[in-house]
mmCIF file of C-alpha atoms in Angstrom:
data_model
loop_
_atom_site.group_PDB
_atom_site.id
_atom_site.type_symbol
_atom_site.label_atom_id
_atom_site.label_comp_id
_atom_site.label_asym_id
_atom_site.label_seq_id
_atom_site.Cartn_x
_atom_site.Cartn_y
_atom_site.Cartn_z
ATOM 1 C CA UNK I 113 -0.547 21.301 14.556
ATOM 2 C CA UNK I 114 1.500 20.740 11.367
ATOM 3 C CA UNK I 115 1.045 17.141 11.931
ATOM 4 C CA UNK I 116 -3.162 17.730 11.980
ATOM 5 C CA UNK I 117 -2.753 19.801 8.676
ATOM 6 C CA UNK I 118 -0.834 17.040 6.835
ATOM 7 C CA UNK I 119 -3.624 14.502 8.062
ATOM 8 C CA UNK I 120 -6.677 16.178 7.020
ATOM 9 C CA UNK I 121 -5.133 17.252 3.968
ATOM 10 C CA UNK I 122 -4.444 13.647 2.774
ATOM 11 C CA UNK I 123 -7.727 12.138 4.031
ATOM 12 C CA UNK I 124 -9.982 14.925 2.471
ATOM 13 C CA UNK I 125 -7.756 14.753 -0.954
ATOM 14 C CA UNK I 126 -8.362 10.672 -0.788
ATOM 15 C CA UNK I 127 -11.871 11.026 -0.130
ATOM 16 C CA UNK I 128 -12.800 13.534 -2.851
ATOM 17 C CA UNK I 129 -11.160 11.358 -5.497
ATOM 18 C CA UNK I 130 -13.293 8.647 -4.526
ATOM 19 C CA UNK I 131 -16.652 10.679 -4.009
ATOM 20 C CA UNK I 132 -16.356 11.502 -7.611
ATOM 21 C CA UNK I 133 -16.950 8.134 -8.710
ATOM 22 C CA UNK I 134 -18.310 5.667 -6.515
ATOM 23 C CA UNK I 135 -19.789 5.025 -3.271
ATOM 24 C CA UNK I 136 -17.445 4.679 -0.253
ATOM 25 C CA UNK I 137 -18.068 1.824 1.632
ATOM 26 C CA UNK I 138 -15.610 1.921 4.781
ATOM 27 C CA UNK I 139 -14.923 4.853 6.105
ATOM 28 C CA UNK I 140 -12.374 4.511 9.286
ATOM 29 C CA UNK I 141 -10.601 7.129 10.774
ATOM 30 C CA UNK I 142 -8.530 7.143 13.998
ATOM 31 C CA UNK I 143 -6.450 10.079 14.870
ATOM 32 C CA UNK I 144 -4.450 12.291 14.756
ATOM 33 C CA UNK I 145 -4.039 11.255 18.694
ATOM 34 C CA UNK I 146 -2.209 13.239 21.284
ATOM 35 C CA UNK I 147 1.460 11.357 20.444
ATOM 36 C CA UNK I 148 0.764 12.531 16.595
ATOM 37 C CA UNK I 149 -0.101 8.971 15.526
ATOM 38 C CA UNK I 150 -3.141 8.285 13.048
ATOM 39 C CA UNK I 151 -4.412 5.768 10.802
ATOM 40 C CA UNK I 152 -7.271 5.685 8.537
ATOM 41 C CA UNK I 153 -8.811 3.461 5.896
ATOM 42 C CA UNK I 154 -11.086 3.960 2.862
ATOM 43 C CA UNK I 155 -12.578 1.239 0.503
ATOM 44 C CA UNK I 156 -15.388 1.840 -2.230
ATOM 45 C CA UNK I 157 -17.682 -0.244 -4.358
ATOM 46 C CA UNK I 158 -15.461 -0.321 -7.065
ATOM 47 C CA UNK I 159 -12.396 -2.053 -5.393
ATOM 48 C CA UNK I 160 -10.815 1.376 -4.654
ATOM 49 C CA UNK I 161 -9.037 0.534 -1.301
ATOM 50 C CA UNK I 162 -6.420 2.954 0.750
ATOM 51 C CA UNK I 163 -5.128 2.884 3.913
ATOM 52 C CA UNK I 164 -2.137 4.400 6.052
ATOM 53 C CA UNK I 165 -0.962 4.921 9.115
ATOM 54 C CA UNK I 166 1.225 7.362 10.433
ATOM 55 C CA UNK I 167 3.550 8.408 13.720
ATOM 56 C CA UNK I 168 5.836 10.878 14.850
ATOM 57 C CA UNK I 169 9.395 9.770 15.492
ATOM 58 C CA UNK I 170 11.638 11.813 17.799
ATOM 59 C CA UNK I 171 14.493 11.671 15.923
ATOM 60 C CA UNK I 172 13.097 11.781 11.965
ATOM 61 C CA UNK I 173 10.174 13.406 12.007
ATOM 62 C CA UNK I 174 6.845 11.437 10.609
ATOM 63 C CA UNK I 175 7.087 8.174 9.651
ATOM 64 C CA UNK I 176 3.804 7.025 7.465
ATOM 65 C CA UNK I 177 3.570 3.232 5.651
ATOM 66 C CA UNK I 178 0.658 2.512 3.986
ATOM 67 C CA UNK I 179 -0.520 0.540 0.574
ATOM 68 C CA UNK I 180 -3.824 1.090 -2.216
ATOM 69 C CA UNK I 181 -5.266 -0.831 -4.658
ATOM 70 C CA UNK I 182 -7.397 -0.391 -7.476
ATOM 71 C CA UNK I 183 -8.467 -2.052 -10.798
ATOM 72 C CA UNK I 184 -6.976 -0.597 -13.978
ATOM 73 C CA UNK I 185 -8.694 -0.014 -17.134
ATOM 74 C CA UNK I 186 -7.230 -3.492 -18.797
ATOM 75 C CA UNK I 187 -8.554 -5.254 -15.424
ATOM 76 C CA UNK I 188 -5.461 -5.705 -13.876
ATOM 77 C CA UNK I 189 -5.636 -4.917 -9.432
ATOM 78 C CA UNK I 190 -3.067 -2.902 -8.718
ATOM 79 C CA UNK I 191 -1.922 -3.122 -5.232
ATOM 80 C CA UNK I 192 1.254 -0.559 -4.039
ATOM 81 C CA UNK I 193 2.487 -1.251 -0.540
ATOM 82 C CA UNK I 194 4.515 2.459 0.649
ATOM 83 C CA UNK I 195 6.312 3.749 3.107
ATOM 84 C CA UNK I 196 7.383 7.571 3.501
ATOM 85 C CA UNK I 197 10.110 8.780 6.389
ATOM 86 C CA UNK I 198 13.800 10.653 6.248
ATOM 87 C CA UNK I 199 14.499 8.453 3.366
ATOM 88 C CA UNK I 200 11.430 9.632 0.905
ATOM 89 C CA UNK I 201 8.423 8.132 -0.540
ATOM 90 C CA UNK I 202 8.973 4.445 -1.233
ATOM 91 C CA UNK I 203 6.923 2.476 -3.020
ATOM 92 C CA UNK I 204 6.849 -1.411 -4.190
ATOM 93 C CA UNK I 205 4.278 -3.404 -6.418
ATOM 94 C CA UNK I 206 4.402 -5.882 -8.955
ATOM 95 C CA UNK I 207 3.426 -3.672 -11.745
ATOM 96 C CA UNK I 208 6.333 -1.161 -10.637
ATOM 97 C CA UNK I 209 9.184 -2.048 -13.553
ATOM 98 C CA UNK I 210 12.343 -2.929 -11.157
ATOM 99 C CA UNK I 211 16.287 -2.103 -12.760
ATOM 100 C CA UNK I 212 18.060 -4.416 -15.023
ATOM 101 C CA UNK I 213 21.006 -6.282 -13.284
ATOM 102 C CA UNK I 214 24.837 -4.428 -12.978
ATOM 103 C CA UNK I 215 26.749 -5.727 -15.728
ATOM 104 C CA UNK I 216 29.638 -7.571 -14.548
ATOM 105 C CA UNK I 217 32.339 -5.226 -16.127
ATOM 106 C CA UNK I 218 30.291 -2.085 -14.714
ATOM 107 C CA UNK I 219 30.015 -4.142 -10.696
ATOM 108 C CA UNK I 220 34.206 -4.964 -11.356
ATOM 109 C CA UNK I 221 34.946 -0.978 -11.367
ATOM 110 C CA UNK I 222 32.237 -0.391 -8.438
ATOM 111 C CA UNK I 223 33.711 -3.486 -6.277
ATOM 112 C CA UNK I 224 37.379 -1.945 -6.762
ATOM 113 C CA UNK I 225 36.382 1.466 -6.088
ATOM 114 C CA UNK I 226 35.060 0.387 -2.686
ATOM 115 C CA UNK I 227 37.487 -1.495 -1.824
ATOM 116 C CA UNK I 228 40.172 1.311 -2.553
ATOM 117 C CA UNK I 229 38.365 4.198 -0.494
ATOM 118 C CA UNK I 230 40.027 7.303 -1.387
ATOM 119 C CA UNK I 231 40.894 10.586 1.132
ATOM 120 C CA UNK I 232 38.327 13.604 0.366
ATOM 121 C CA UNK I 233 40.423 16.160 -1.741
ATOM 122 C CA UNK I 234 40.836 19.683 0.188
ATOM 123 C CA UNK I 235 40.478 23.156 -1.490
#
């Protein structure tokens, strides 16, 4: 039942932001099905596009991957591929700014301190 909750919630929170604006053109919804699996999709006619599908795993709990895409207000699409499971909400794009490298001095210390693994201190 939680599973239904989550579902609805997301699909009716996608498809008021894009009633506000423009005219949804597909519309597909499939789920949530007996085994807790789902997917939907939703595209407008202003390049608004978002779709995700989702299933229950025994061990982790849901497991959703998905991506949207939109045009920004300098014309740039903006596509984000995401995935969501027992290791949080990740997300990838090529507007997403990615870390600058390890400098070498800083990977030195973090190569030596794995290779000298140290015994958990007791209190």
């Amino acid at each position: 039942m939680r599973l239904n909750a989550i579902f609805l919630f997301m699909a009716a929170a996608s498809l008021g932001q894009c009633q506000r604006h423009s005219q949804i053109i597909r519309d597909d919804i499939d789920g949530p099905n007996p085994d807790g699996s789902y997917k939907w999709a939703i595209e407008t006619d202003e390049g608004i596009y978002h779709e995700q599908r989702g299933s229950v795993q025994e061990d982790t709990g849901l497991a959703v991957k998905g991506q949207y895409q939109y045009v920004a207000p300098d014309g740039q699409v903006i596509n984000v591929l995401y995935s969501a499971d027992e290791n949080g909400f990740q997300a990838s794009g090529a507007h997403l700014p990615t870390p600058p490298p390890v400098p070498p001095a800083i990977q030195k210390i973090i190569d030596y301190l794995n290779s000298h693994p140290t015994e958990p201190t007791r209190i």
